[in-house]
mmCIF file of C-alpha atoms in Angstrom:
data_model
loop_
_atom_site.group_PDB
_atom_site.id
_atom_site.type_symbol
_atom_site.label_atom_id
_atom_site.label_comp_id
_atom_site.label_asym_id
_atom_site.label_seq_id
_atom_site.Cartn_x
_atom_site.Cartn_y
_atom_site.Cartn_z
ATOM 1 C CA MET A 30 -54.568 68.229 4.854
ATOM 2 C CA GLU A 31 -55.757 64.858 3.765
ATOM 3 C CA GLN A 32 -51.306 64.250 5.385
ATOM 4 C CA ASP A 33 -52.096 66.353 8.534
ATOM 5 C CA ILE A 34 -56.090 64.349 9.092
ATOM 6 C CA SER A 35 -54.246 60.801 8.860
ATOM 7 C CA TYR A 36 -51.147 61.568 10.793
ATOM 8 C CA ARG A 37 -53.571 62.549 13.459
ATOM 9 C CA ILE A 38 -55.282 59.667 13.935
ATOM 10 C CA GLN A 39 -52.364 57.552 13.628
ATOM 11 C CA ILE A 40 -51.773 59.657 16.531
ATOM 12 C CA ILE A 41 -54.884 59.056 18.486
ATOM 13 C CA SER A 42 -54.984 54.823 17.791
ATOM 14 C CA ILE A 43 -51.248 54.972 18.598
ATOM 15 C CA VAL A 44 -52.376 56.906 21.885
ATOM 16 C CA VAL A 45 -55.434 55.278 22.805
ATOM 17 C CA SER A 46 -53.600 51.721 22.374
ATOM 18 C CA LEU A 47 -50.731 52.353 24.478
ATOM 19 C CA ILE A 48 -53.301 53.651 27.623
ATOM 20 C CA PHE A 49 -55.100 50.108 26.778
ATOM 21 C CA LEU A 50 -51.640 48.388 27.186
ATOM 22 C CA PHE A 51 -50.635 50.381 30.050
ATOM 23 C CA TYR A 52 -54.065 49.456 31.000
ATOM 24 C CA VAL A 53 -54.262 45.739 31.050
ATOM 25 C CA SER A 54 -50.831 45.335 31.927
ATOM 26 C CA ARG A 55 -51.495 47.841 35.970
ATOM 27 C CA LEU A 56 -54.332 44.796 36.225
ATOM 28 C CA ILE A 57 -52.875 41.841 35.616
ATOM 29 C CA VAL A 58 -50.019 43.521 38.197
ATOM 30 C CA LYS A 59 -53.035 43.898 40.966
ATOM 31 C CA GLY A 60 -54.056 40.891 40.395
ATOM 32 C CA LYS A 61 -57.011 41.665 39.135
ATOM 33 C CA LEU A 62 -57.248 40.384 35.985
ATOM 34 C CA ARG A 63 -55.578 36.924 35.891
ATOM 35 C CA GLU A 64 -52.898 35.840 33.331
ATOM 36 C CA GLU A 65 -54.059 32.982 30.777
ATOM 37 C CA TYR A 66 -57.935 36.214 30.222
ATOM 38 C CA ALA A 67 -54.308 38.942 29.395
ATOM 39 C CA ILE A 68 -53.814 37.298 27.349
ATOM 40 C CA PHE A 69 -56.036 38.112 24.548
ATOM 41 C CA TRP A 70 -55.850 42.303 26.219
ATOM 42 C CA VAL A 71 -51.976 41.839 25.300
ATOM 43 C CA ILE A 72 -52.022 40.422 21.419
ATOM 44 C CA GLY A 73 -54.631 42.678 20.765
ATOM 45 C CA THR A 74 -53.466 45.541 21.540
ATOM 46 C CA VAL A 75 -49.884 44.547 20.320
ATOM 47 C CA LEU A 76 -51.534 43.985 16.566
ATOM 48 C CA LEU A 77 -53.140 46.783 17.084
ATOM 49 C CA ILE A 78 -49.555 49.244 18.198
ATOM 50 C CA ILE A 79 -48.148 47.702 14.788
ATOM 51 C CA PHE A 80 -50.475 48.004 12.466
ATOM 52 C CA SER A 81 -50.921 52.408 13.487
ATOM 53 C CA PHE A 82 -46.786 52.338 13.310
ATOM 54 C CA TRP A 83 -47.552 50.382 10.430
ATOM 55 C CA ARG A 84 -50.237 52.312 8.246
ATOM 56 C CA LYS A 85 -48.746 49.964 4.997
ATOM 57 C CA GLY A 86 -49.753 46.592 6.747
ATOM 58 C CA LEU A 87 -52.955 47.136 6.851
ATOM 59 C CA ASP A 88 -53.172 47.260 3.133
ATOM 60 C CA ILE A 89 -51.341 44.486 2.703
ATOM 61 C CA PHE A 90 -53.046 41.924 4.570
ATOM 62 C CA ALA A 91 -56.788 43.607 3.038
ATOM 63 C CA GLU A 92 -55.212 43.041 -0.341
ATOM 64 C CA LEU A 93 -54.752 39.849 0.768
ATOM 65 C CA VAL A 94 -57.253 38.326 1.562
ATOM 66 C CA GLY A 95 -59.117 40.228 -0.580
ATOM 67 C CA VAL A 96 -61.315 42.882 0.988
ATOM 68 C CA TYR A 97 -61.584 46.627 -0.716
ATOM 69 C CA SER A 98 -61.890 48.562 1.437
ATOM 70 C CA PRO A 99 -58.387 47.788 4.590
ATOM 71 C CA PRO A 100 -60.771 49.451 7.678
ATOM 72 C CA ASN A 101 -63.462 46.367 6.657
ATOM 73 C CA LEU A 102 -61.189 44.164 7.615
ATOM 74 C CA VAL A 103 -59.814 46.009 11.028
ATOM 75 C CA PHE A 104 -63.828 45.893 11.384
ATOM 76 C CA THR A 105 -63.999 42.131 10.498
ATOM 77 C CA ALA A 106 -61.543 40.635 12.210
ATOM 78 C CA ALA A 107 -61.838 43.128 15.226
ATOM 79 C CA ILE A 108 -65.736 41.473 15.689
ATOM 80 C CA PHE A 109 -64.164 37.828 14.906
ATOM 81 C CA ALA A 110 -61.977 37.673 17.584
ATOM 82 C CA VAL A 111 -63.845 39.091 20.364
ATOM 83 C CA PHE A 112 -67.218 36.916 19.331
ATOM 84 C CA ILE A 113 -64.446 34.524 20.195
ATOM 85 C CA TYR A 114 -63.504 35.322 23.366
ATOM 86 C CA LEU A 115 -67.593 35.685 24.402
ATOM 87 C CA ILE A 116 -67.636 32.311 23.686
ATOM 88 C CA HIS A 117 -64.876 31.026 25.190
ATOM 89 C CA LEU A 118 -65.495 33.370 27.911
ATOM 90 C CA SER A 119 -69.063 31.699 28.712
ATOM 91 C CA VAL A 120 -67.078 28.373 28.721
ATOM 92 C CA VAL A 121 -65.082 29.264 31.405
ATOM 93 C CA VAL A 122 -68.311 30.429 33.452
ATOM 94 C CA SER A 123 -70.044 27.545 32.879
ATOM 95 C CA LYS A 124 -66.718 25.012 33.839
ATOM 96 C CA LEU A 125 -67.233 27.906 37.160
ATOM 97 C CA HIS A 126 -70.703 26.920 37.426
ATOM 98 C CA ASP A 127 -70.409 23.229 37.427
ATOM 99 C CA LYS A 128 -66.851 23.550 40.024
ATOM 100 C CA ASN A 129 -69.316 25.797 42.411
ATOM 101 C CA LYS A 130 -72.000 23.729 42.748
ATOM 102 C CA THR A 131 -70.567 20.538 43.554
ATOM 103 C CA MET A 132 -68.411 22.635 46.536
ATOM 104 C CA ALA A 133 -70.816 23.944 47.296
ATOM 105 C CA GLN A 134 -73.202 20.048 47.348
ATOM 106 C CA GLU A 135 -69.433 18.703 49.544
ATOM 107 C CA LEU A 136 -70.138 20.912 52.277
ATOM 108 C CA ALA A 137 -73.543 20.915 52.780
ATOM 109 C CA LEU A 138 -72.900 17.243 52.822
ATOM 110 C CA THR A 139 -70.020 17.208 54.970
ATOM 111 C CA LYS A 140 -71.726 19.658 57.470
ATOM 112 C CA ALA A 141 -74.642 16.771 57.545
ATOM 113 C CA GLU A 142 -72.050 13.834 58.137
ATOM 114 C CA LEU A 143 -70.450 16.596 61.167
ATOM 115 C CA LYS A 144 -73.894 17.450 62.696
ATOM 116 C CA GLU A 145 -73.789 13.718 62.560
ATOM 117 C CA GLN A 146 -70.863 13.124 64.567
ATOM 118 C CA SER A 147 -71.757 15.263 67.335
ATOM 119 C CA LYS A 148 -74.376 14.021 67.393
ATOM 120 C CA ASP A 149 -72.982 10.528 67.989
ATOM 121 C CA LYS A 150 -70.254 12.374 70.421
ATOM 122 C CA LYS A 151 -72.970 13.105 72.601
ATOM 123 C CA ILE A 152 -75.115 10.037 72.430
ATOM 124 C CA LYS A 153 -71.470 8.070 73.649
ATOM 125 C CA GLU A 154 -70.812 10.711 76.527
ATOM 126 C CA SER A 155 -74.665 10.048 77.883
ATOM 127 C CA ASP A 156 -74.387 6.443 78.030
ATOM 128 C CA ASP A 157 -70.891 6.922 80.173
ATOM 129 C CA MET B 1 -84.473 -4.271 55.780
ATOM 130 C CA ILE B 2 -84.878 -1.409 52.741
ATOM 131 C CA LYS B 3 -83.568 1.248 53.543
ATOM 132 C CA ILE B 4 -84.639 4.396 51.082
ATOM 133 C CA ALA B 5 -83.987 8.389 51.479
ATOM 134 C CA ALA B 6 -87.252 10.398 50.727
ATOM 135 C CA VAL B 7 -85.567 13.601 49.077
ATOM 136 C CA VAL B 8 -87.167 16.758 49.846
ATOM 137 C CA PRO B 9 -85.650 19.617 47.586
ATOM 138 C CA ALA B 10 -87.010 23.301 49.803
ATOM 139 C CA TYR B 11 -86.812 26.245 48.676
ATOM 140 C CA ASN B 12 -88.765 29.044 50.544
ATOM 141 C CA GLU B 13 -91.246 26.766 51.911
ATOM 142 C CA GLU B 14 -91.689 27.555 55.420
ATOM 143 C CA GLU B 15 -95.624 26.904 55.797
ATOM 144 C CA SER B 16 -95.475 23.129 53.914
ATOM 145 C CA ILE B 17 -92.417 21.840 55.172
ATOM 146 C CA THR B 18 -93.761 20.468 58.110
ATOM 147 C CA ASN B 19 -96.504 18.417 56.542
ATOM 148 C CA VAL B 20 -94.414 17.484 54.712
ATOM 149 C CA VAL B 21 -91.916 15.964 57.099
ATOM 150 C CA SER B 22 -94.510 15.070 58.990
ATOM 151 C CA SER B 23 -95.901 12.624 56.568
ATOM 152 C CA LEU B 24 -92.856 10.902 55.689
ATOM 153 C CA HIS B 25 -92.047 9.872 59.292
ATOM 154 C CA ALA B 26 -95.905 8.875 59.204
ATOM 155 C CA LEU B 27 -95.248 6.530 56.870
ATOM 156 C CA GLN B 28 -95.605 2.795 58.403
ATOM 157 C CA LEU B 29 -94.032 0.332 55.840
ATOM 158 C CA SER B 30 -93.170 -3.516 57.001
ATOM 159 C CA GLY B 31 -89.635 -4.461 56.045
ATOM 160 C CA VAL B 32 -88.628 -0.587 54.923
ATOM 161 C CA GLU B 33 -86.918 1.818 57.419
ATOM 162 C CA LEU B 34 -87.234 6.317 55.021
ATOM 163 C CA LEU B 35 -85.558 8.918 56.360
ATOM 164 C CA PRO B 36 -85.884 12.380 55.565
ATOM 165 C CA VAL B 37 -83.770 14.203 53.668
ATOM 166 C CA VAL B 38 -84.574 17.801 53.151
ATOM 167 C CA VAL B 39 -82.317 20.002 51.351
ATOM 168 C CA ASN B 40 -82.808 23.342 52.212
ATOM 169 C CA ASP B 41 -80.908 24.928 49.515
ATOM 170 C CA CYS B 42 -80.654 28.222 50.386
ATOM 171 C CA SER B 43 -84.514 29.831 51.705
ATOM 172 C CA ILE B 44 -84.437 33.028 52.246
ATOM 173 C CA ASP B 45 -87.867 32.191 54.591
ATOM 174 C CA ARG B 46 -87.479 30.169 57.594
ATOM 175 C CA THR B 47 -86.654 26.674 55.996
ATOM 176 C CA ALA B 48 -84.007 25.726 57.914
ATOM 177 C CA ASP B 49 -84.883 27.020 60.845
ATOM 178 C CA ILE B 50 -88.083 25.304 60.855
ATOM 179 C CA VAL B 51 -85.690 22.115 59.440
ATOM 180 C CA SER B 52 -83.082 22.121 62.246
ATOM 181 C CA LYS B 53 -86.197 22.446 64.893
ATOM 182 C CA LEU B 54 -87.820 19.351 63.554
ATOM 183 C CA GLU B 55 -84.091 17.762 63.732
ATOM 184 C CA ILE B 56 -83.789 18.476 67.906
ATOM 185 C CA GLN B 57 -87.100 17.292 68.509
ATOM 186 C CA PRO B 58 -86.619 13.671 69.332
ATOM 187 C CA ASN B 59 -89.936 12.397 67.847
ATOM 188 C CA THR B 60 -88.839 13.623 64.560
ATOM 189 C CA SER B 61 -85.347 13.633 64.493
ATOM 190 C CA LYS B 62 -85.040 10.993 62.563
ATOM 191 C CA LEU B 63 -84.532 13.157 59.289
ATOM 192 C CA VAL B 64 -81.068 14.411 57.853
ATOM 193 C CA LEU B 65 -80.536 18.212 56.917
ATOM 194 C CA LEU B 66 -79.290 18.958 53.925
ATOM 195 C CA ASP B 67 -77.705 22.751 54.367
ATOM 196 C CA LEU B 68 -76.722 24.261 50.633
ATOM 197 C CA PRO B 69 -74.571 27.140 51.185
ATOM 198 C CA VAL B 70 -75.580 28.542 47.790
ATOM 199 C CA ASN B 71 -78.952 28.528 46.130
ATOM 200 C CA LEU B 72 -78.669 25.975 43.513
ATOM 201 C CA GLY B 73 -81.414 25.627 41.751
ATOM 202 C CA ILE B 74 -83.609 22.483 41.699
ATOM 203 C CA GLY B 75 -81.462 20.253 40.038
ATOM 204 C CA GLY B 76 -78.572 20.985 42.525
ATOM 205 C CA ALA B 77 -80.720 20.759 45.313
ATOM 206 C CA VAL B 78 -82.261 17.391 44.104
ATOM 207 C CA GLN B 79 -79.297 15.789 43.115
ATOM 208 C CA THR B 80 -77.329 17.031 46.923
ATOM 209 C CA GLY B 81 -79.685 14.690 48.325
ATOM 210 C CA PHE B 82 -79.158 11.912 46.006
ATOM 211 C CA ARG B 83 -75.970 11.669 45.934
ATOM 212 C CA TYR B 84 -76.472 11.806 50.117
ATOM 213 C CA ALA B 85 -77.920 8.984 49.190
ATOM 214 C CA PHE B 86 -76.214 6.836 47.073
ATOM 215 C CA GLU B 87 -72.373 7.462 49.635
ATOM 216 C CA LYS B 88 -74.520 6.462 52.337
ATOM 217 C CA GLY B 89 -76.018 3.062 51.032
ATOM 218 C CA PHE B 90 -79.225 3.746 50.788
ATOM 219 C CA ASP B 91 -81.359 0.943 48.479
ATOM 220 C CA TYR B 92 -83.349 4.036 46.700
ATOM 221 C CA ALA B 93 -83.682 6.977 47.187
ATOM 222 C CA VAL B 94 -86.968 8.735 46.361
ATOM 223 C CA GLN B 95 -87.806 12.120 45.449
ATOM 224 C CA VAL B 96 -90.186 13.906 47.277
ATOM 225 C CA ASP B 97 -90.743 17.793 46.706
ATOM 226 C CA GLY B 98 -91.471 20.772 49.939
ATOM 227 C CA ASP B 99 -94.444 22.081 48.645
ATOM 228 C CA GLY B 100 -97.173 19.267 49.468
ATOM 229 C CA GLN B 101 -97.690 18.398 45.853
ATOM 230 C CA HIS B 102 -96.174 14.946 46.475
ATOM 231 C CA SER B 103 -97.587 12.754 48.598
ATOM 232 C CA ALA B 104 -95.668 10.238 50.956
ATOM 233 C CA ALA B 105 -98.937 7.943 50.930
ATOM 234 C CA GLU B 106 -97.588 7.296 46.871
ATOM 235 C CA ILE B 107 -93.946 6.321 47.856
ATOM 236 C CA PRO B 108 -95.833 1.971 48.304
ATOM 237 C CA LYS B 109 -97.225 2.367 44.216
ATOM 238 C CA LEU B 110 -93.289 3.877 43.829
ATOM 239 C CA LEU B 111 -92.024 1.024 45.162
ATOM 240 C CA GLU B 112 -93.302 -1.940 44.385
ATOM 241 C CA ALA B 113 -93.306 -0.806 41.095
ATOM 242 C CA LEU B 114 -89.388 -0.804 40.809
ATOM 243 C CA GLN B 115 -89.294 -4.138 42.998
ATOM 244 C CA ALA B 116 -91.858 -5.476 40.529
ATOM 245 C CA THR B 117 -91.405 -4.414 37.237
ATOM 246 C CA ASP B 118 -87.034 -4.449 38.025
ATOM 247 C CA SER B 119 -86.670 -1.586 36.916
ATOM 248 C CA ASN B 120 -84.271 1.040 38.224
ATOM 249 C CA VAL B 121 -85.996 4.460 37.476
ATOM 250 C CA ALA B 122 -90.120 5.301 38.885
ATOM 251 C CA ILE B 123 -91.822 7.790 38.217
ATOM 252 C CA GLY B 124 -94.774 8.797 40.176
ATOM 253 C CA SER B 125 -97.606 10.430 36.976
ATOM 254 C CA ARG B 126 -100.441 11.751 37.322
ATOM 255 C CA PHE B 127 -101.244 11.444 33.840
ATOM 256 C CA ILE B 128 -102.757 7.541 33.546
ATOM 257 C CA GLN B 129 -105.537 6.839 35.689
ATOM 258 C CA LYS B 130 -106.616 11.060 36.007
ATOM 259 C CA GLU B 131 -106.656 11.235 39.636
ATOM 260 C CA GLY B 132 -105.690 14.412 41.758
ATOM 261 C CA PHE B 133 -104.760 17.843 40.479
ATOM 262 C CA GLN B 134 -103.735 17.569 36.377
ATOM 263 C CA SER B 135 -102.214 20.429 36.027
ATOM 264 C CA THR B 136 -103.456 23.847 33.696
ATOM 265 C CA GLY B 137 -103.861 24.058 30.102
ATOM 266 C CA MET B 138 -100.617 25.338 28.767
ATOM 267 C CA ARG B 139 -98.462 23.322 30.946
ATOM 268 C CA ARG B 140 -100.333 19.942 29.800
ATOM 269 C CA MET B 141 -99.917 21.941 26.072
ATOM 270 C CA GLY B 142 -96.249 21.953 26.952
ATOM 271 C CA ILE B 143 -95.932 18.330 28.307
ATOM 272 C CA ASN B 144 -97.555 17.000 25.618
ATOM 273 C CA TYR B 145 -95.154 18.535 23.420
ATOM 274 C CA LEU B 146 -92.114 17.303 25.313
ATOM 275 C CA LYS B 147 -93.418 13.666 25.677
ATOM 276 C CA ASN B 148 -93.576 14.171 22.225
ATOM 277 C CA LEU B 149 -90.204 15.035 21.942
ATOM 278 C CA ILE B 150 -88.827 12.143 24.149
ATOM 279 C CA ARG B 151 -90.636 10.123 22.629
ATOM 280 C CA LEU B 152 -88.819 10.854 19.179
ATOM 281 C CA PHE B 153 -85.386 9.703 21.126
ATOM 282 C CA THR B 154 -85.739 7.491 22.405
ATOM 283 C CA GLY B 155 -88.821 5.397 21.810
ATOM 284 C CA LEU B 156 -90.431 5.855 24.859
ATOM 285 C CA SER B 157 -93.663 8.046 26.080
ATOM 286 C CA ILE B 158 -93.402 9.151 29.123
ATOM 287 C CA LEU B 159 -96.709 11.114 29.833
ATOM 288 C CA ASP B 160 -96.049 12.918 32.820
ATOM 289 C CA ASN B 161 -92.951 13.912 31.701
ATOM 290 C CA THR B 162 -91.917 16.430 34.041
ATOM 291 C CA SER B 163 -93.064 14.586 37.486
ATOM 292 C CA GLY B 164 -90.051 15.427 40.432
ATOM 293 C CA PHE B 165 -92.304 12.739 41.803
ATOM 294 C CA ARG B 166 -90.045 9.448 41.029
ATOM 295 C CA MET B 167 -88.074 6.908 42.964
ATOM 296 C CA LEU B 168 -84.319 5.914 41.868
ATOM 297 C CA ASP B 169 -82.573 2.546 42.478
ATOM 298 C CA ARG B 170 -78.913 2.384 43.113
ATOM 299 C CA LYS B 171 -78.313 2.064 39.675
ATOM 300 C CA ALA B 172 -79.679 5.401 38.921
ATOM 301 C CA LEU B 173 -78.530 7.309 41.830
ATOM 302 C CA SER B 174 -74.720 5.915 41.120
ATOM 303 C CA LEU B 175 -74.931 7.593 37.416
ATOM 304 C CA VAL B 176 -77.130 10.897 39.373
ATOM 305 C CA ASN B 177 -74.327 10.742 41.532
ATOM 306 C CA GLU B 178 -72.078 11.682 38.959
ATOM 307 C CA TYR B 179 -74.603 14.392 36.188
ATOM 308 C CA TYR B 180 -77.513 15.802 36.602
ATOM 309 C CA PRO B 181 -79.236 18.830 35.558
ATOM 310 C CA ASP B 182 -79.347 22.047 37.612
ATOM 311 C CA GLU B 183 -82.337 23.448 35.495
ATOM 312 C CA TYR B 184 -85.290 22.524 35.424
ATOM 313 C CA PRO B 185 -83.439 18.211 35.115
ATOM 314 C CA GLU B 186 -86.664 16.583 35.005
ATOM 315 C CA PRO B 187 -87.718 15.932 31.188
ATOM 316 C CA GLU B 188 -83.610 15.714 30.157
ATOM 317 C CA SER B 189 -83.250 13.466 33.140
ATOM 318 C CA ILE B 190 -85.288 10.956 31.463
ATOM 319 C CA ILE B 191 -82.960 11.000 28.125
ATOM 320 C CA ILE B 192 -79.194 10.318 30.250
ATOM 321 C CA TYR B 193 -81.293 7.909 31.955
ATOM 322 C CA VAL B 194 -83.046 5.847 28.289
ATOM 323 C CA LYS B 195 -78.883 6.467 26.821
ATOM 324 C CA ASN B 196 -77.688 4.606 29.879
ATOM 325 C CA LYS B 197 -80.272 1.605 29.988
ATOM 326 C CA LEU B 198 -81.849 2.019 32.631
ATOM 327 C CA LYS B 199 -85.012 0.877 32.902
ATOM 328 C CA ILE B 200 -87.721 3.739 33.610
ATOM 329 C CA ILE B 201 -91.537 2.972 34.925
ATOM 330 C CA GLU B 202 -94.611 4.801 34.685
ATOM 331 C CA VAL B 203 -96.565 4.417 37.573
ATOM 332 C CA PRO B 204 -100.045 6.042 38.492
ATOM 333 C CA VAL B 205 -100.209 7.975 41.391
ATOM 334 C CA SER B 206 -102.638 11.313 42.689
ATOM 335 C CA MET B 207 -101.345 14.239 43.439
ATOM 336 C CA ASN B 208 -101.871 17.736 44.881
ATOM 337 C CA GLU B 209 -102.597 21.001 43.886
ATOM 338 C CA ARG B 210 -99.185 22.532 46.199
ATOM 339 C CA GLN B 211 -99.777 23.494 49.917
ATOM 340 C CA GLY B 212 -97.455 27.132 49.619
ATOM 341 C CA GLY B 213 -94.548 28.887 48.218
ATOM 342 C CA VAL B 214 -94.895 28.742 44.869
ATOM 343 C CA SER B 215 -93.796 27.129 41.565
ATOM 344 C CA SER B 216 -90.496 26.576 40.539
ATOM 345 C CA ILE B 217 -91.209 27.437 37.094
ATOM 346 C CA ARG B 218 -93.745 31.500 36.455
ATOM 347 C CA TYR B 219 -95.768 31.871 33.697
ATOM 348 C CA PHE B 220 -93.363 33.976 31.779
ATOM 349 C CA ASP B 221 -90.708 31.587 31.643
ATOM 350 C CA GLN B 222 -92.478 28.939 30.691
ATOM 351 C CA LEU B 223 -90.977 30.081 26.885
ATOM 352 C CA TYR B 224 -87.534 29.677 28.469
ATOM 353 C CA TYR B 225 -88.252 26.249 29.702
ATOM 354 C CA MET B 226 -89.646 25.284 26.504
ATOM 355 C CA VAL B 227 -85.991 25.868 24.218
ATOM 356 C CA LYS B 228 -84.224 24.799 27.833
ATOM 357 C CA VAL B 229 -85.233 22.469 28.041
ATOM 358 C CA SER B 230 -85.349 20.714 24.442
ATOM 359 C CA LEU B 231 -82.221 22.193 23.804
ATOM 360 C CA ALA B 232 -80.998 20.252 26.995
ATOM 361 C CA ILE B 233 -82.783 16.734 25.354
ATOM 362 C CA ILE B 234 -81.848 16.963 22.081
ATOM 363 C CA TYR B 235 -77.446 17.660 22.943
ATOM 364 C CA SER B 236 -77.880 14.842 26.015
ATOM 365 C CA TYR B 237 -79.198 12.632 23.376
ATOM 366 C CA ILE B 238 -76.087 13.501 20.983
ATOM 367 C CA ARG B 239 -73.185 13.819 23.562
ATOM 368 C CA ASN B 240 -71.808 10.221 24.076
ATOM 369 C CA LYS B 241 -72.862 8.926 28.493
#
């Protein structure tokens, strides 16, 4: 019975990981997700799949870093990874913000320049 | 002939923008050419319309409108005007808010102070002679706190550190052309000026209460303002340049 339950969770996690991998792949194929941002998700999913199949692996790593309960290692690692990724995204947003600002300013300056040129042209034409 | 750009950041200032522009046009100084540069920060009212109409009327046509396609906030808008002034070779640029708080008649004081003391940045201050509109109690407290924070990092005591009524020379403009904070730029930019060895002078001026529109800093934003500006000041100080 106990064996049956642990197989069940193994199957569920494998299926969910595969669905997730498929979903990420689809997003990349459709061009909705750039590869550089997808790397994180692909690696994460592959790790999930590896540990879903290789059940002993989690225990081995937990013992290696001195975590008593293997599931805690999963939570800690996952939360840490998500934090790092969130900071990375904030950096990306900040960069986009700066670029967006520069573009808007350049656009406003160029528009003014164009208007000035057409004004000059009109004056010239009326002089002729 | 000294060329000065009067940068007027405007976000939804349809009620006051005409007055601000005409007061700038009314200012006559010998040996000085003053050009109003209105930066429309993607207003959702008729600000841009009004300014474009002024632009085509013969008696108010000495005017430049910089029309931002997206809203950048006060810092981004002001920087656009400063960049224009820098690229077009103006000798000085002065920021005059679109809400009518700053009076054009006080611009000569800033210019004289810059020239007399050989400074790079002149800040118009309400608090030196305590004339005109003096802001409200809570804000005064905030400004006082910022004064102490800025003094801690620069040793300079700038009484009216949130004043946007400032004149910059070309050296300061070239710096601002590279970097200027987006949100609540006034206190933070003081740190940047000092770090780049610019000379700042505070000049007593009189200010008005805003003539229309709403302040860029509303009541509920004040705590956020303080936290954000404090962080910005600290990090600007740590930053290398």
